[in-house]
Amino acid sequence: MRLTSKYLLSLLGFLTAFLAAGQLSACGQAPATATNTSFDRSAPAAERAKALNIQGIQLQSQGKMQAAADCYRQAIRIYPEGPAGHNNLAVVLKDLNLIPEAEKEAFIAIKLRPTRGDYHFNLGLIQQRLNKQVEAEASFRAALKQDTMNAENHFRVAQTLFAQHKAVEAEDEIKVGILLKPNEAKYHRLLADCLLQQTKHDGALCEYKTAMELSPESAESGDIKNKIEYLKQVLKLP
C-alpha cells in the first residue's frame, strides 16, 4: 500500500503526542520519574563489595589466603567506606604474616564501625602478634565492653595481663573465662601459669592436671607434663 504524505504526517503527529505524554522511552520502558533519578549511587557499589567479601570468605575457608586478600582489596576499591572489607582483609593479612598492614586495616574497620566487638578483638590479635601487649589489652577490653559474656574476650585480656607480668589481675580475669567456659583446656593452662608465677604451687598443679585431662593430645601437653613433674618435686609428691 502506498503511504500518502497526509498519512505520514498524521502518524508522526500521533507518535509525537504519545512520547510527550511520557508513555514510551528507549528500550520500550517508561521514562525515569523525578524520584528515581536521584538514586543512592553507593548502593550498587555496596552490593558488589558484599559479593566480593562473600567470595573472599569462601576462598579463605579453603586456605587460599592470597586470593582472598585480592577479593577483599577489590571490595575496598569499589566501596572503601564499607567496614567489612577492611576487617576481612586485616584478618587474612594477619594469616599471611603481613602484620603492620593488617593492623592498619583493622584500625580503618574500627573507625568505620566502632561498635563491632569482633573488629576490636581482631585488632587485639594482631597487636599481640606485634607484641603490643598494652594496646592489645585495650582492644580486647573494648571487645569485652560489647560482649561481657564472651569467654574468649576474658581469656585474651588475661593473656595480655600475664604477658605484662600482672599475674594477679590475669588470674582474676581468666577465672571469669573459666566460669563462662569451664571445659576449655587453654583457660586452665593460663590459670595454672598465673598461679605458678605467684608460687601458688598446689593450685597450679591442680590446673595443669585439669588442662591435661581436657586436652591430653594438645601440642602443649609435653610442656604441661614437665610442669606437673616439676611441681610434684617442689611439693614432694610421689
mmCIF file of N, CA and C in Angstrom, residues 80-167:
data_model
loop_
_atom_site.group_PDB
_atom_site.id
_atom_site.type_symbol
_atom_site.label_atom_id
_atom_site.label_comp_id
_atom_site.label_asym_id
_atom_site.label_seq_id
_atom_site.Cartn_x
_atom_site.Cartn_y
_atom_site.Cartn_z
ATOM 1 N N PRO A 80 35.106 1.759 49.604
ATOM 2 C CA PRO A 80 36.058 1.951 50.700
ATOM 3 C C PRO A 80 35.418 2.276 52.042
ATOM 4 N N GLU A 81 34.192 2.768 52.013
ATOM 5 C CA GLU A 81 33.522 3.103 53.272
ATOM 6 C C GLU A 81 32.851 1.897 53.923
ATOM 7 N N GLY A 82 32.960 0.731 53.318
ATOM 8 C CA GLY A 82 32.409 -0.493 53.902
ATOM 9 C C GLY A 82 33.389 -1.106 54.892
ATOM 10 N N PRO A 83 33.031 -1.238 56.179
ATOM 11 C CA PRO A 83 33.982 -1.744 57.180
ATOM 12 C C PRO A 83 34.330 -3.217 57.016
ATOM 13 N N ALA A 84 33.428 -4.014 56.478
ATOM 14 C CA ALA A 84 33.658 -5.462 56.406
ATOM 15 C C ALA A 84 34.893 -5.803 55.585
ATOM 16 N N GLY A 85 35.073 -5.121 54.471
ATOM 17 C CA GLY A 85 36.226 -5.398 53.625
ATOM 18 C C GLY A 85 37.537 -5.157 54.343
ATOM 19 N N HIS A 86 37.606 -4.072 55.089
ATOM 20 C CA HIS A 86 38.826 -3.744 55.834
ATOM 21 C C HIS A 86 39.081 -4.772 56.947
ATOM 22 N N ASN A 87 38.020 -5.157 57.650
ATOM 23 C CA ASN A 87 38.182 -6.151 58.718
ATOM 24 C C ASN A 87 38.611 -7.503 58.149
ATOM 25 N N ASN A 88 37.950 -7.928 57.078
ATOM 26 C CA ASN A 88 38.292 -9.215 56.473
ATOM 27 C C ASN A 88 39.728 -9.218 55.949
ATOM 28 N N LEU A 89 40.128 -8.106 55.339
ATOM 29 C CA LEU A 89 41.499 -8.010 54.830
ATOM 30 C C LEU A 89 42.491 -8.042 55.985
ATOM 31 N N ALA A 90 42.161 -7.381 57.090
ATOM 32 C CA ALA A 90 43.051 -7.392 58.258
ATOM 33 C C ALA A 90 43.288 -8.811 58.757
ATOM 34 N N VAL A 91 42.232 -9.596 58.820
ATOM 35 C CA VAL A 91 42.347 -10.977 59.314
ATOM 36 C C VAL A 91 43.231 -11.819 58.404
ATOM 37 N N VAL A 92 42.999 -11.713 57.089
ATOM 38 C CA VAL A 92 43.768 -12.552 56.162
ATOM 39 C C VAL A 92 45.218 -12.077 56.072
ATOM 40 N N LEU A 93 45.456 -10.780 56.208
ATOM 41 C CA LEU A 93 46.835 -10.276 56.215
ATOM 42 C C LEU A 93 47.592 -10.776 57.442
ATOM 43 N N LYS A 94 46.878 -10.895 58.560
ATOM 44 C CA LYS A 94 47.497 -11.477 59.760
ATOM 45 C C LYS A 94 47.925 -12.912 59.476
ATOM 46 N N ASP A 95 47.056 -13.666 58.813
ATOM 47 C CA ASP A 95 47.382 -15.056 58.487
ATOM 48 C C ASP A 95 48.519 -15.155 57.471
ATOM 49 N N LEU A 96 48.669 -14.118 56.649
ATOM 50 C CA LEU A 96 49.769 -14.069 55.683
ATOM 51 C C LEU A 96 51.041 -13.485 56.299
ATOM 52 N N ASN A 97 50.956 -13.181 57.593
ATOM 53 C CA ASN A 97 52.102 -12.637 58.340
ATOM 54 C C ASN A 97 52.486 -11.233 57.879
ATOM 55 N N LEU A 98 51.538 -10.503 57.334
ATOM 56 C CA LEU A 98 51.747 -9.098 56.967
ATOM 57 C C LEU A 98 51.132 -8.246 58.076
ATOM 58 N N ILE A 99 51.759 -8.290 59.231
ATOM 59 C CA ILE A 99 51.127 -7.802 60.462
ATOM 60 C C ILE A 99 50.940 -6.282 60.501
ATOM 61 N N PRO A 100 51.949 -5.455 60.174
ATOM 62 C CA PRO A 100 51.718 -4.000 60.210
ATOM 63 C C PRO A 100 50.592 -3.550 59.282
ATOM 64 N N GLU A 101 50.533 -4.137 58.074
ATOM 65 C CA GLU A 101 49.455 -3.797 57.150
ATOM 66 C C GLU A 101 48.107 -4.263 57.693
ATOM 67 N N ALA A 102 48.106 -5.413 58.357
ATOM 68 C CA ALA A 102 46.874 -5.928 58.968
ATOM 69 C C ALA A 102 46.371 -4.968 60.041
ATOM 70 N N GLU A 103 47.278 -4.459 60.864
ATOM 71 C CA GLU A 103 46.886 -3.520 61.916
ATOM 72 C C GLU A 103 46.265 -2.261 61.317
ATOM 73 N N LYS A 104 46.842 -1.777 60.244
ATOM 74 C CA LYS A 104 46.316 -0.579 59.583
ATOM 75 C C LYS A 104 44.880 -0.796 59.122
ATOM 76 N N GLU A 105 44.618 -1.931 58.489
ATOM 77 C CA GLU A 105 43.264 -2.222 58.004
ATOM 78 C C GLU A 105 42.288 -2.408 59.156
ATOM 79 N N ALA A 106 42.749 -3.021 60.244
ATOM 80 C CA ALA A 106 41.877 -3.219 61.409
ATOM 81 C C ALA A 106 41.469 -1.874 62.016
ATOM 82 N N PHE A 107 42.395 -0.933 62.064
ATOM 83 C CA PHE A 107 42.080 0.405 62.575
ATOM 84 C C PHE A 107 41.019 1.085 61.711
ATOM 85 N N ILE A 108 41.140 0.924 60.390
ATOM 86 C CA ILE A 108 40.150 1.537 59.486
ATOM 87 C C ILE A 108 38.769 0.930 59.720
ATOM 88 N N ALA A 109 38.717 -0.398 59.866
ATOM 89 C CA ALA A 109 37.434 -1.074 60.103
ATOM 90 C C ALA A 109 36.770 -0.545 61.368
ATOM 91 N N ILE A 110 37.565 -0.369 62.426
ATOM 92 C CA ILE A 110 37.018 0.102 63.701
ATOM 93 C C ILE A 110 36.566 1.552 63.598
ATOM 94 N N LYS A 111 37.308 2.352 62.866
ATOM 95 C CA LYS A 111 36.910 3.753 62.676
ATOM 96 C C LYS A 111 35.559 3.841 61.975
ATOM 97 N N LEU A 112 35.341 2.939 61.023
ATOM 98 C CA LEU A 112 34.082 2.929 60.282
ATOM 99 C C LEU A 112 32.934 2.316 61.077
ATOM 100 N N ARG A 113 33.235 1.371 61.971
ATOM 101 C CA ARG A 113 32.189 0.701 62.753
ATOM 102 C C ARG A 113 32.716 0.419 64.164
ATOM 103 N N PRO A 114 32.783 1.453 65.021
ATOM 104 C CA PRO A 114 33.419 1.307 66.342
ATOM 105 C C PRO A 114 32.680 0.412 67.323
ATOM 106 N N THR A 115 31.435 0.079 67.042
ATOM 107 C CA THR A 115 30.659 -0.732 67.988
ATOM 108 C C THR A 115 30.762 -2.227 67.714
ATOM 109 N N ARG A 116 31.543 -2.618 66.730
ATOM 110 C CA ARG A 116 31.690 -4.041 66.426
ATOM 111 C C ARG A 116 32.774 -4.647 67.326
ATOM 112 N N GLY A 117 32.344 -5.450 68.288
ATOM 113 C CA GLY A 117 33.282 -6.069 69.211
ATOM 114 C C GLY A 117 34.277 -6.986 68.523
ATOM 115 N N ASP A 118 33.833 -7.699 67.486
ATOM 116 C CA ASP A 118 34.740 -8.619 66.796
ATOM 117 C C ASP A 118 35.851 -7.877 66.057
ATOM 118 N N TYR A 119 35.583 -6.635 65.636
ATOM 119 C CA TYR A 119 36.629 -5.846 64.987
ATOM 120 C C TYR A 119 37.720 -5.494 66.007
ATOM 121 N N HIS A 120 37.300 -5.107 67.203
ATOM 122 C CA HIS A 120 38.268 -4.816 68.272
ATOM 123 C C HIS A 120 39.050 -6.078 68.637
ATOM 124 N N PHE A 121 38.356 -7.207 68.679
ATOM 125 C CA PHE A 121 39.005 -8.478 69.008
ATOM 126 C C PHE A 121 40.079 -8.815 67.972
ATOM 127 N N ASN A 122 39.740 -8.667 66.697
ATOM 128 C CA ASN A 122 40.713 -8.962 65.644
ATOM 129 C C ASN A 122 41.922 -8.038 65.724
ATOM 130 N N LEU A 123 41.678 -6.772 66.040
ATOM 131 C CA LEU A 123 42.796 -5.844 66.219
ATOM 132 C C LEU A 123 43.681 -6.295 67.371
ATOM 133 N N GLY A 124 43.068 -6.753 68.454
ATOM 134 C CA GLY A 124 43.835 -7.241 69.593
ATOM 135 C C GLY A 124 44.733 -8.410 69.226
ATOM 136 N N LEU A 125 44.210 -9.336 68.421
ATOM 137 C CA LEU A 125 45.016 -10.479 67.982
ATOM 138 C C LEU A 125 46.232 -10.019 67.180
ATOM 139 N N ILE A 126 46.006 -9.034 66.331
ATOM 140 C CA ILE A 126 47.097 -8.502 65.516
ATOM 141 C C ILE A 126 48.135 -7.810 66.404
ATOM 142 N N GLN A 127 47.665 -7.048 67.372
ATOM 143 C CA GLN A 127 48.586 -6.341 68.264
ATOM 144 C C GLN A 127 49.371 -7.314 69.145
ATOM 145 N N GLN A 128 48.767 -8.434 69.500
ATOM 146 C CA GLN A 128 49.525 -9.467 70.209
ATOM 147 C C GLN A 128 50.683 -9.970 69.343
ATOM 148 N N ARG A 129 50.426 -10.140 68.060
ATOM 149 C CA ARG A 129 51.484 -10.594 67.149
ATOM 150 C C ARG A 129 52.610 -9.569 67.060
ATOM 151 N N LEU A 130 52.268 -8.311 67.239
ATOM 152 C CA LEU A 130 53.265 -7.242 67.224
ATOM 153 C C LEU A 130 53.900 -7.025 68.592
ATOM 154 N N ASN A 131 53.480 -7.858 69.563
ATOM 155 C CA ASN A 131 53.944 -7.742 70.951
ATOM 156 C C ASN A 131 53.597 -6.389 71.566
ATOM 157 N N LYS A 132 52.480 -5.830 71.124
ATOM 158 C CA LYS A 132 51.961 -4.589 71.717
ATOM 159 C C LYS A 132 50.935 -4.986 72.778
ATOM 160 N N GLN A 133 51.427 -5.450 73.918
ATOM 161 C CA GLN A 133 50.549 -6.051 74.913
ATOM 162 C C GLN A 133 49.587 -5.037 75.537
ATOM 163 N N VAL A 134 50.057 -3.834 75.806
ATOM 164 C CA VAL A 134 49.191 -2.809 76.405
ATOM 165 C C VAL A 134 48.071 -2.445 75.436
ATOM 166 N N GLU A 135 48.428 -2.233 74.170
ATOM 167 C CA GLU A 135 47.426 -1.892 73.151
ATOM 168 C C GLU A 135 46.462 -3.054 72.931
ATOM 169 N N ALA A 136 47.000 -4.268 72.934
ATOM 170 C CA ALA A 136 46.146 -5.444 72.748
ATOM 171 C C ALA A 136 45.150 -5.578 73.898
ATOM 172 N N GLU A 137 45.630 -5.327 75.106
ATOM 173 C CA GLU A 137 44.720 -5.374 76.258
ATOM 174 C C GLU A 137 43.562 -4.396 76.072
ATOM 175 N N ALA A 138 43.885 -3.173 75.627
ATOM 176 C CA ALA A 138 42.839 -2.166 75.403
ATOM 177 C C ALA A 138 41.853 -2.616 74.336
ATOM 178 N N SER A 139 42.355 -3.251 73.287
ATOM 179 C CA SER A 139 41.473 -3.725 72.210
ATOM 180 C C SER A 139 40.555 -4.836 72.697
ATOM 181 N N PHE A 140 41.115 -5.771 73.466
ATOM 182 C CA PHE A 140 40.286 -6.863 73.984
ATOM 183 C C PHE A 140 39.261 -6.352 75.004
ATOM 184 N N ARG A 141 39.656 -5.345 75.763
ATOM 185 C CA ARG A 141 38.688 -4.765 76.710
ATOM 186 C C ARG A 141 37.567 -4.042 75.960
ATOM 187 N N ALA A 142 37.898 -3.422 74.837
ATOM 188 C CA ALA A 142 36.865 -2.793 74.007
ATOM 189 C C ALA A 142 35.909 -3.852 73.461
ATOM 190 N N ALA A 143 36.460 -5.003 73.073
ATOM 191 C CA ALA A 143 35.613 -6.107 72.622
ATOM 192 C C ALA A 143 34.750 -6.623 73.763
ATOM 193 N N LEU A 144 35.351 -6.703 74.935
ATOM 194 C CA LEU A 144 34.648 -7.186 76.125
ATOM 195 C C LEU A 144 33.494 -6.257 76.504
ATOM 196 N N LYS A 145 33.691 -4.977 76.268
ATOM 197 C CA LYS A 145 32.637 -3.995 76.558
ATOM 198 C C LYS A 145 31.395 -4.259 75.716
ATOM 199 N N GLN A 146 31.599 -4.769 74.505
ATOM 200 C CA GLN A 146 30.481 -5.071 73.617
ATOM 201 C C GLN A 146 29.831 -6.413 73.945
ATOM 202 N N ASP A 147 30.603 -7.308 74.583
ATOM 203 C CA ASP A 147 30.075 -8.649 74.899
ATOM 204 C C ASP A 147 30.772 -9.169 76.155
ATOM 205 N N THR A 148 30.209 -8.854 77.314
ATOM 206 C CA THR A 148 30.843 -9.209 78.584
ATOM 207 C C THR A 148 30.759 -10.701 78.881
ATOM 208 N N MET A 149 29.890 -11.432 78.170
ATOM 209 C CA MET A 149 29.725 -12.858 78.426
ATOM 210 C C MET A 149 30.539 -13.721 77.461
ATOM 211 N N ASN A 150 31.411 -13.101 76.715
ATOM 212 C CA ASN A 150 32.248 -13.837 75.776
ATOM 213 C C ASN A 150 33.504 -14.315 76.494
ATOM 214 N N ALA A 151 33.613 -15.618 76.694
ATOM 215 C CA ALA A 151 34.732 -16.178 77.456
ATOM 216 C C ALA A 151 36.077 -15.912 76.789
ATOM 217 N N GLU A 152 36.103 -15.935 75.465
ATOM 218 C CA GLU A 152 37.363 -15.728 74.751
ATOM 219 C C GLU A 152 37.903 -14.314 74.966
ATOM 220 N N ASN A 153 37.010 -13.348 75.079
ATOM 221 C CA ASN A 153 37.445 -11.985 75.382
ATOM 222 C C ASN A 153 38.172 -11.932 76.723
ATOM 223 N N HIS A 154 37.600 -12.596 77.731
ATOM 224 C CA HIS A 154 38.242 -12.638 79.061
ATOM 225 C C HIS A 154 39.597 -13.347 78.983
ATOM 226 N N PHE A 155 39.657 -14.431 78.227
ATOM 227 C CA PHE A 155 40.910 -15.169 78.070
ATOM 228 C C PHE A 155 41.991 -14.290 77.452
ATOM 229 N N ARG A 156 41.633 -13.545 76.424
ATOM 230 C CA ARG A 156 42.621 -12.713 75.738
ATOM 231 C C ARG A 156 43.084 -11.547 76.612
ATOM 232 N N VAL A 157 42.175 -10.963 77.357
ATOM 233 C CA VAL A 157 42.580 -9.914 78.307
ATOM 234 C C VAL A 157 43.567 -10.494 79.318
ATOM 235 N N ALA A 158 43.246 -11.680 79.829
ATOM 236 C CA ALA A 158 44.138 -12.346 80.793
ATOM 237 C C ALA A 158 45.502 -12.631 80.180
ATOM 238 N N GLN A 159 45.527 -13.048 78.940
ATOM 239 C CA GLN A 159 46.804 -13.298 78.252
ATOM 240 C C GLN A 159 47.684 -12.059 78.234
ATOM 241 N N THR A 160 47.078 -10.943 77.859
ATOM 242 C CA THR A 160 47.869 -9.711 77.763
ATOM 243 C C THR A 160 48.346 -9.255 79.139
ATOM 244 N N LEU A 161 47.522 -9.448 80.155
ATOM 245 C CA LEU A 161 47.926 -9.089 81.522
ATOM 246 C C LEU A 161 49.083 -9.969 81.981
ATOM 247 N N PHE A 162 49.005 -11.249 81.689
ATOM 248 C CA PHE A 162 50.077 -12.164 82.075
ATOM 249 C C PHE A 162 51.380 -11.794 81.369
ATOM 250 N N ALA A 163 51.267 -11.416 80.094
ATOM 251 C CA ALA A 163 52.453 -11.010 79.338
ATOM 252 C C ALA A 163 53.075 -9.733 79.906
ATOM 253 N N GLN A 164 52.269 -8.932 80.603
ATOM 254 C CA GLN A 164 52.769 -7.714 81.249
ATOM 255 C C GLN A 164 53.203 -7.977 82.696
ATOM 256 N N HIS A 165 53.297 -9.250 83.058
ATOM 257 C CA HIS A 165 53.710 -9.674 84.405
ATOM 258 C C HIS A 165 52.724 -9.194 85.486
ATOM 259 N N LYS A 166 51.453 -9.218 85.114
ATOM 260 C CA LYS A 166 50.382 -8.866 86.056
ATOM 261 C C LYS A 166 49.594 -10.141 86.356
ATOM 262 N N ALA A 167 50.250 -11.062 87.042
ATOM 263 C CA ALA A 167 49.673 -12.395 87.242
ATOM 264 C C ALA A 167 48.401 -12.367 88.079
#
